[in-house]
Amino acid sequence: MADEVKLYGVKESQFVCIVKIALNMKEIKYQIIEEDLSNKSPDLLKYNPVHKKVPVLLHNGNPIAESLVIVEYIDDVWKGAPILPQDFYERAVVRFWAKFVDDKCIPALRVVGSNSDEKVVAEACEQLQVLENELKLKGTKFFGGNNINLIDIAAVFIA
């Protein structure tokens, strides 16, 4: 039996984009279910009753919510291009930086987009500089070296 994979989302969502990148890296066939966030479907509310937001991945009837959690699930379940390193320490480091992007960089950029206050812009630039410094320390094109990994996928919106 073939896997049934559905992705509940909206085209404009950076978080849905992150999941699409992972699905495409692994060459997984999936169906996109477009959601209207002003009138959320009963399925979305059933599959993500806590946050009631997209993305939600439905794999053989089992829902997974939250973009970074979904990407790690995809990497665990399907073979193909690795998204996380095999080494457990390196995996922890990658998870740390992906969470940093998700918790610090993305919110900072959202505030900048709606606010031109110099202090707010400076704080956002500081967060981005921390991330850029980490990439410079690695001395590679991507956080994953020659290939993208979870950090690069999480930071796609910044690029």
CSV table of C-alpha atoms in Angstrom, one decimal:
chain,number,residue,atom,x,y,z
A,1,MET,CA,0.0,0.0,0.0
A,2,ALA,CA,1.3,3.4,-1.0
A,3,ASP,CA,1.7,6.1,1.6
A,4,GLU,CA,-1.2,8.7,1.7
A,5,VAL,CA,0.3,12.1,2.4
A,6,LYS,CA,-1.7,15.3,2.7
A,7,LEU,CA,-0.5,18.7,3.6
A,8,TYR,CA,-3.0,21.2,5.0
A,9,GLY,CA,-1.7,24.7,4.4
A,10,VAL,CA,-1.9,28.1,2.6
A,11,LYS,CA,0.3,29.2,-0.3
A,12,GLU,CA,1.6,32.3,1.5
A,13,SER,CA,2.8,30.5,4.7
A,14,GLN,CA,6.5,30.3,5.2
A,15,PHE,CA,5.9,27.4,7.6
A,16,VAL,CA,4.0,25.5,4.9
A,17,CYS,CA,6.9,26.3,2.5
A,18,ILE,CA,9.4,24.7,4.9
A,19,VAL,CA,7.4,21.4,4.9
A,20,LYS,CA,7.1,21.5,1.1
A,21,ILE,CA,10.9,21.8,0.8
A,22,ALA,CA,11.4,18.7,2.9
A,23,LEU,CA,8.7,16.7,1.0
A,24,ASN,CA,10.3,17.7,-2.3
A,25,MET,CA,13.8,16.9,-1.0
A,26,LYS,CA,12.6,13.4,-0.2
A,27,GLU,CA,10.6,13.2,-3.5
A,28,ILE,CA,7.4,12.4,-1.6
A,29,LYS,CA,4.2,12.6,-3.5
A,30,TYR,CA,1.6,14.5,-1.5
A,31,GLN,CA,-1.7,16.3,-1.9
A,32,ILE,CA,-2.0,19.9,-0.8
A,33,ILE,CA,-5.2,20.8,1.0
A,34,GLU,CA,-5.7,24.6,0.8
A,35,GLU,CA,-7.1,26.1,3.9
A,36,ASP,CA,-9.0,29.3,4.4
A,37,LEU,CA,-7.6,30.6,7.6
A,38,SER,CA,-10.6,33.0,8.1
A,39,ASN,CA,-12.9,29.9,7.9
A,40,LYS,CA,-10.8,26.9,9.1
A,41,SER,CA,-12.0,23.5,8.0
A,42,PRO,CA,-13.3,20.9,10.5
A,43,ASP,CA,-10.3,18.7,9.4
A,44,LEU,CA,-7.8,21.3,10.3
A,45,LEU,CA,-9.4,21.9,13.7
A,46,LYS,CA,-9.5,18.1,14.3
A,47,TYR,CA,-5.9,17.5,13.2
A,48,ASN,CA,-4.4,20.5,15.1
A,49,PRO,CA,-6.8,21.1,18.0
A,50,VAL,CA,-4.1,22.8,20.1
A,51,HIS,CA,-2.9,25.6,17.8
A,52,LYS,CA,-5.6,25.4,15.1
A,53,LYS,CA,-3.1,26.5,12.4
A,54,VAL,CA,-1.2,25.2,9.4
A,55,PRO,CA,0.8,23.3,8.4
A,56,VAL,CA,-0.5,19.9,9.3
A,57,LEU,CA,0.8,16.8,7.6
A,58,LEU,CA,-1.5,13.9,7.5
A,59,HIS,CA,0.4,10.6,6.9
A,60,ASN,CA,-1.7,7.5,6.5
A,61,GLY,CA,-4.4,9.2,8.6
A,62,ASN,CA,-2.0,10.3,11.4
A,63,PRO,CA,-1.7,14.1,11.8
A,64,ILE,CA,1.6,15.9,12.6
A,65,ALA,CA,1.6,19.6,13.4
A,66,GLU,CA,4.2,22.3,13.6
A,67,SER,CA,6.6,22.8,10.7
A,68,LEU,CA,9.9,21.8,12.3
A,69,VAL,CA,8.3,18.8,14.0
A,70,ILE,CA,6.9,17.8,10.6
A,71,VAL,CA,10.3,18.2,8.8
A,72,GLU,CA,12.0,16.0,11.4
A,73,TYR,CA,9.2,13.4,11.0
A,74,ILE,CA,9.7,13.4,7.2
A,75,ASP,CA,13.4,12.9,7.7
A,76,ASP,CA,12.8,10.0,10.1
A,77,VAL,CA,10.2,8.2,8.0
A,78,TRP,CA,11.5,8.6,4.4
A,79,LYS,CA,14.9,7.8,2.9
A,80,GLY,CA,16.6,10.1,0.5
A,81,ALA,CA,18.4,13.3,1.0
A,82,PRO,CA,19.2,13.6,4.7
A,83,ILE,CA,17.8,16.7,6.5
A,84,LEU,CA,19.4,16.0,9.9
A,85,PRO,CA,22.9,14.7,10.5
A,86,GLN,CA,23.4,11.1,11.7
A,87,ASP,CA,25.6,12.1,14.6
A,88,PHE,CA,23.5,12.7,17.7
A,89,TYR,CA,25.5,15.7,18.9
A,90,GLU,CA,25.4,17.3,15.5
A,91,ARG,CA,21.6,16.7,15.4
A,92,ALA,CA,21.2,18.5,18.7
A,93,VAL,CA,23.2,21.5,17.3
A,94,VAL,CA,21.1,21.6,14.2
A,95,ARG,CA,17.9,21.5,16.2
A,96,PHE,CA,19.2,24.3,18.4
A,97,TRP,CA,19.9,26.6,15.4
A,98,ALA,CA,16.6,25.7,13.7
A,99,LYS,CA,14.8,26.6,16.9
A,100,PHE,CA,16.8,29.9,17.1
A,101,VAL,CA,15.7,30.8,13.6
A,102,ASP,CA,12.1,29.9,14.5
A,103,ASP,CA,12.0,31.6,17.9
A,104,LYS,CA,14.3,34.6,17.4
A,105,CYS,CA,14.9,35.5,13.7
A,106,ILE,CA,11.4,35.0,12.2
A,107,PRO,CA,9.6,36.9,14.9
A,108,ALA,CA,12.2,39.7,14.8
A,109,LEU,CA,11.6,40.1,11.0
A,110,ARG,CA,7.8,40.2,11.4
A,111,VAL,CA,8.2,43.1,13.9
A,112,VAL,CA,10.5,44.9,11.5
A,113,GLY,CA,7.9,44.5,8.7
A,114,SER,CA,5.2,46.2,10.8
A,115,ASN,CA,7.4,48.7,12.6
A,116,SER,CA,10.2,51.1,11.5
A,117,ASP,CA,11.4,51.9,15.0
A,118,GLU,CA,15.2,52.0,14.9
A,119,LYS,CA,15.6,50.0,18.1
A,120,VAL,CA,13.3,47.2,16.8
A,121,VAL,CA,15.3,47.1,13.5
A,122,ALA,CA,18.6,47.0,15.4
A,123,GLU,CA,17.4,44.1,17.5
A,124,ALA,CA,16.3,42.2,14.4
A,125,CYS,CA,19.6,42.9,12.8
A,126,GLU,CA,21.4,41.6,15.9
A,127,GLN,CA,19.5,38.3,15.7
A,128,LEU,CA,20.3,37.9,12.0
A,129,GLN,CA,24.0,38.7,12.7
A,130,VAL,CA,24.2,35.9,15.2
A,131,LEU,CA,22.9,33.5,12.6
A,132,GLU,CA,25.2,34.9,9.9
A,133,ASN,CA,28.2,34.6,12.2
A,134,GLU,CA,27.4,30.9,12.8
A,135,LEU,CA,27.4,30.3,9.1
A,136,LYS,CA,30.7,32.2,8.7
A,137,LEU,CA,32.2,30.0,11.4
A,138,LYS,CA,31.2,26.9,9.4
A,139,GLY,CA,32.9,28.3,6.3
A,140,THR,CA,30.4,26.6,4.0
A,141,LYS,CA,27.7,27.6,1.6
A,142,PHE,CA,25.0,26.0,3.7
A,143,PHE,CA,24.6,25.1,7.4
A,144,GLY,CA,24.6,21.5,6.2
A,145,GLY,CA,27.9,21.9,4.4
A,146,ASN,CA,27.5,21.2,0.7
A,147,ASN,CA,23.8,20.3,1.1
A,148,ILE,CA,21.0,22.1,2.9
A,149,ASN,CA,19.8,20.8,6.3
A,150,LEU,CA,17.1,21.7,8.8
A,151,ILE,CA,18.7,25.1,9.6
A,152,ASP,CA,18.8,26.1,6.0
A,153,ILE,CA,15.2,25.0,5.5
A,154,ALA,CA,14.0,26.8,8.7
A,155,ALA,CA,15.8,30.0,7.5
A,156,VAL,CA,14.4,29.9,3.9
A,157,PHE,CA,12.0,32.8,4.7
A,158,ILE,CA,15.0,35.0,5.7
A,159,ALA,CA,16.7,34.4,2.4
